[in-house]
Tab-separated table of C-alpha atoms in Angstrom:
chain	number	residue	atom	x	y	z
A	1	MET	CA	-49.082	170.843	126.148
A	2	SER	CA	-46.993	168.904	123.647
A	3	ALA	CA	-43.592	170.105	122.482
A	4	ALA	CA	-44.949	170.242	118.941
A	5	VAL	CA	-47.709	172.706	119.816
A	6	THR	CA	-45.333	174.838	121.868
A	7	ALA	CA	-42.923	175.031	118.923
A	8	ASP	CA	-45.653	176.133	116.555
A	9	ARG	CA	-46.518	179.055	118.826
A	10	ARG	CA	-42.939	180.241	119.103
A	11	LYS	CA	-42.440	180.865	115.414
A	12	ARG	CA	-44.978	182.024	112.855
A	13	ALA	CA	-45.167	180.264	109.514
A	14	THR	CA	-44.380	182.324	106.426
A	15	LEU	CA	-46.012	181.924	103.036
A	16	ALA	CA	-42.972	179.942	101.892
A	17	HIS	CA	-43.317	177.646	104.897
A	18	ARG	CA	-46.976	177.052	104.063
A	19	ALA	CA	-46.169	176.272	100.431
A	20	GLU	CA	-43.454	173.804	101.449
A	21	TYR	CA	-45.763	172.168	103.943
A	22	ALA	CA	-48.636	171.888	101.452
A	23	ALA	CA	-46.317	170.226	98.943
A	24	LEU	CA	-45.083	167.833	101.616
A	25	ARG	CA	-48.557	166.835	102.767
A	26	GLY	CA	-49.724	166.402	99.182
A	27	THR	CA	-46.816	164.086	98.443
A	28	ILE	CA	-47.420	162.120	101.642
A	29	GLY	CA	-51.097	161.782	100.786
A	30	ALA	CA	-50.296	160.437	97.334
A	31	LEU	CA	-47.718	157.972	98.641
A	32	GLY	CA	-50.024	156.884	101.450
A	33	ALA	CA	-52.507	155.594	98.884
A	34	LEU	CA	-49.893	153.143	97.580
A	35	PRO	CA	-48.893	149.760	99.012
A	36	TRP	CA	-46.092	150.107	101.569
A	37	ASP	CA	-43.308	148.594	99.431
A	38	THR	CA	-44.339	150.623	96.388
A	39	ALA	CA	-44.377	153.858	98.378
A	40	VAL	CA	-40.989	153.172	99.977
A	41	ASN	CA	-39.426	152.325	96.610
A	42	ALA	CA	-40.867	155.546	95.210
A	43	GLY	CA	-39.230	157.370	98.102
A	44	ALA	CA	-35.876	155.859	97.185
A	45	ARG	CA	-36.275	157.037	93.596
A	46	LEU	CA	-37.234	160.514	94.768
A	47	GLY	CA	-34.179	160.538	97.003
A	48	LEU	CA	-31.945	159.697	94.056
A	49	LEU	CA	-33.136	162.869	92.344
A	50	GLY	CA	-31.219	164.742	95.021
A	51	TYR	CA	-28.046	163.086	93.776
A	52	SER	CA	-28.812	163.609	90.101
A	53	PRO	CA	-29.954	165.788	88.449
A	54	VAL	CA	-30.826	168.159	91.329
A	55	ARG	CA	-27.434	167.686	93.049
A	56	ILE	CA	-28.476	168.685	96.579
A	57	ARG	CA	-25.151	168.958	98.467
A	58	ARG	CA	-23.774	166.252	96.193
A	59	ASP	CA	-20.213	167.570	96.272
A	60	VAL	CA	-20.301	167.651	100.076
A	61	VAL	CA	-21.581	164.078	100.303
A	62	THR	CA	-19.101	162.594	97.847
A	63	SER	CA	-16.164	164.458	99.390
A	64	GLN	CA	-17.080	163.198	102.861
A	65	VAL	CA	-17.435	159.608	101.653
A	66	ALA	CA	-14.061	159.880	99.920
A	67	PHE	CA	-12.507	161.321	103.088
A	68	ALA	CA	-13.936	158.513	105.237
A	69	PHE	CA	-12.796	155.811	102.795
A	70	PRO	CA	-9.632	157.147	101.123
A	71	ASP	CA	-8.754	153.809	99.511
A	72	LEU	CA	-12.024	153.426	97.616
A	73	PRO	CA	-12.071	153.993	93.857
A	74	ARG	CA	-14.132	156.919	92.624
A	75	ALA	CA	-16.852	154.661	91.218
A	76	GLU	CA	-17.398	153.085	94.631
A	77	VAL	CA	-17.504	156.493	96.318
A	78	GLU	CA	-20.221	157.545	93.898
A	79	ARG	CA	-22.158	154.306	94.436
A	80	ILE	CA	-22.169	154.787	98.205
A	81	SER	CA	-23.180	158.418	97.773
A	82	ARG	CA	-26.093	157.494	95.509
A	83	GLU	CA	-27.265	154.875	97.991
A	84	ALA	CA	-27.152	157.469	100.777
A	85	TYR	CA	-29.611	159.628	98.828
A	86	ALA	CA	-31.834	156.624	98.118
A	87	SER	CA	-31.719	155.621	101.789
A	88	LEU	CA	-32.742	159.108	102.874
A	89	GLY	CA	-35.663	159.006	100.444
A	90	ARG	CA	-36.795	155.637	101.785
A	91	THR	CA	-36.435	156.784	105.378
A	92	THR	CA	-38.399	159.972	104.721
A	93	VAL	CA	-41.332	158.080	103.216
A	94	GLU	CA	-41.266	155.383	105.904
A	95	THR	CA	-41.333	158.060	108.591
A	96	ALA	CA	-44.172	159.936	106.915
A	97	LEU	CA	-46.280	156.784	106.694
A	98	LEU	CA	-45.556	155.428	110.194
A	99	PRO	CA	-48.616	157.080	111.832
A	100	GLY	CA	-50.892	154.972	109.621
A	101	LEU	CA	-49.480	151.729	111.011
A	102	SER	CA	-50.703	149.743	113.977
A	103	ARG	CA	-48.405	148.851	116.866
A	104	GLN	CA	-48.028	145.330	115.476
A	105	GLN	CA	-47.219	146.629	111.997
A	106	VAL	CA	-44.455	148.798	113.453
A	107	LEU	CA	-43.046	145.755	115.253
A	108	ASP	CA	-43.237	143.716	112.053
A	109	LEU	CA	-41.015	146.260	110.272
A	110	VAL	CA	-38.156	145.206	112.574
A	111	PRO	CA	-38.124	141.394	112.321
A	112	GLU	CA	-34.804	141.006	114.127
A	113	THR	CA	-32.864	142.876	116.815
A	114	HIS	CA	-29.546	142.257	118.515
A	115	ASN	CA	-28.971	142.675	122.260
A	116	PHE	CA	-32.246	144.523	122.848
A	117	GLU	CA	-32.340	142.821	126.229
A	118	CYS	CA	-29.618	145.261	127.308
A	119	VAL	CA	-32.145	148.095	127.097
A	120	GLU	CA	-34.708	146.149	129.090
A	121	ALA	CA	-32.078	145.198	131.667
A	122	ALA	CA	-31.074	148.845	132.092
A	123	LEU	CA	-34.684	149.867	132.709
A	124	ALA	CA	-35.084	147.008	135.176
A	125	GLU	CA	-32.538	148.799	137.376
A	126	GLY	CA	-34.955	151.738	137.605
A	127	ARG	CA	-32.597	154.531	136.545
A	128	GLY	CA	-33.551	154.935	132.903
A	129	ALA	CA	-31.344	154.357	129.875
A	130	ILE	CA	-29.584	156.541	127.320
A	131	LEU	CA	-29.442	155.264	123.737
A	132	VAL	CA	-26.998	156.944	121.362
A	133	THR	CA	-27.144	156.507	117.598
A	134	GLY	CA	-26.676	158.582	114.463
A	135	HIS	CA	-28.523	159.387	111.268
A	136	LEU	CA	-28.049	155.784	110.147
A	137	GLY	CA	-30.809	153.718	108.598
A	138	ASN	CA	-34.263	154.704	109.804
A	139	TRP	CA	-33.621	156.303	113.182
A	140	GLU	CA	-37.273	157.399	113.365
A	141	LEU	CA	-38.428	153.795	113.053
A	142	GLY	CA	-36.048	152.916	115.864
A	143	GLY	CA	-37.837	155.267	118.234
A	144	ALA	CA	-41.255	154.061	117.109
A	145	TYR	CA	-40.149	150.450	117.563
A	146	ILE	CA	-39.012	151.031	121.133
A	147	ALA	CA	-42.351	152.685	121.934
A	148	ALA	CA	-44.212	149.813	120.251
A	149	ARG	CA	-42.327	147.416	122.516
A	150	GLY	CA	-44.025	149.201	125.400
A	151	LEU	CA	-40.960	151.058	126.674
A	152	PRO	CA	-41.253	154.752	127.646
A	153	ILE	CA	-39.023	156.784	125.330
A	154	GLU	CA	-38.165	160.447	124.847
A	155	SER	CA	-35.990	161.693	121.980
A	156	ILE	CA	-33.837	164.809	121.946
A	157	VAL	CA	-34.479	166.712	118.715
A	158	ARG	CA	-33.471	169.941	117.036
A	159	ARG	CA	-36.136	172.478	116.112
A	160	GLN	CA	-36.850	172.531	112.354
A	161	GLY	CA	-36.722	175.758	110.368
A	162	ASN	CA	-40.271	175.354	109.066
A	163	PRO	CA	-42.593	175.503	112.111
A	164	LEU	CA	-45.379	173.658	110.277
A	165	PHE	CA	-43.071	170.776	109.429
A	166	ASP	CA	-41.635	170.900	112.942
A	167	ARG	CA	-45.102	170.457	114.434
A	168	TYR	CA	-46.006	167.740	111.938
A	169	ILE	CA	-42.916	165.594	112.458
A	170	ASN	CA	-43.082	165.907	116.239
A	171	GLU	CA	-46.794	165.142	116.381
A	172	THR	CA	-45.973	162.103	114.242
A	173	ARG	CA	-43.331	161.009	116.733
A	174	GLU	CA	-45.575	161.579	119.726
A	175	SER	CA	-48.521	159.782	118.128
A	176	LEU	CA	-46.288	156.700	118.032
A	177	GLY	CA	-45.442	156.999	121.722
A	178	ASN	CA	-42.111	158.804	121.321
A	179	ARG	CA	-42.103	161.961	123.438
A	180	ILE	CA	-40.027	164.928	122.307
A	181	ILE	CA	-37.377	166.948	124.130
A	182	TYR	CA	-36.011	169.948	122.239
A	183	ASP	CA	-32.246	170.219	122.566
A	184	ALA	CA	-32.579	173.600	124.288
A	185	ASP	CA	-34.610	171.926	127.049
A	186	ALA	CA	-32.451	168.806	127.389
A	187	VAL	CA	-30.434	169.883	130.445
A	188	ARG	CA	-33.639	170.427	132.397
A	189	ARG	CA	-35.760	167.549	131.139
A	190	VAL	CA	-33.348	164.633	130.671
A	191	PRO	CA	-32.514	164.149	134.379
A	192	ARG	CA	-36.215	164.126	135.205
A	193	ALA	CA	-36.954	161.589	132.465
A	194	LEU	CA	-34.182	159.314	133.743
A	195	ARG	CA	-35.576	159.535	137.268
A	196	GLU	CA	-38.901	158.434	135.764
A	197	ASN	CA	-37.059	155.390	134.322
A	198	ARG	CA	-37.523	156.391	130.701
A	199	VAL	CA	-35.346	155.733	127.650
A	200	ILE	CA	-33.568	158.826	126.287
A	201	ALA	CA	-32.626	158.663	122.592
A	202	ILE	CA	-29.865	160.916	121.269
A	203	LEU	CA	-28.557	161.404	117.731
A	204	ALA	CA	-24.852	161.941	118.350
A	205	ASP	CA	-24.230	163.582	114.966
A	206	GLN	CA	-27.016	166.136	115.408
A	207	GLY	CA	-24.678	168.787	116.737
């Protein structure tokens, strides 16, 4: 039984969850009818709405950028913050549309890598590999790319609040060859996966 199905049984969806999920699937369906570049650009524009006028956690984002880069002028802080929202919009749409791509199309989305041979060398030793990244760029595409390269990968994820979305996103990941380990199960499942010589992907800023 997949992790996604198990999650769906643990928590019942409310009416609000169903409404959110219906809106999400409707948006994905509409974007899926567009050419890839058009859909991704639309995602960036939708993401920018979170910066203005909706202002989803805008004060938090700008304050954190300013804290990380104290010497930047305010205009540059705001530019970086806006681009973060646009990037999240692009990433969300790319992730939603990934299941419609072939293995080769997934590979084509990553035309260049650096030091990927280190991952292959680690697996050649037969003890698995642990990859650590953050919510930078399209982390979902990273997992799909590794699977498309033919490497066995499992990603540690946090359970989403909406069980319908949780099942959808994890079924999306697994359909691309990226198995799921919920963080609550990581202590038990990660050692076994490493013994099976699999790649373990961790988002270090997930908490």
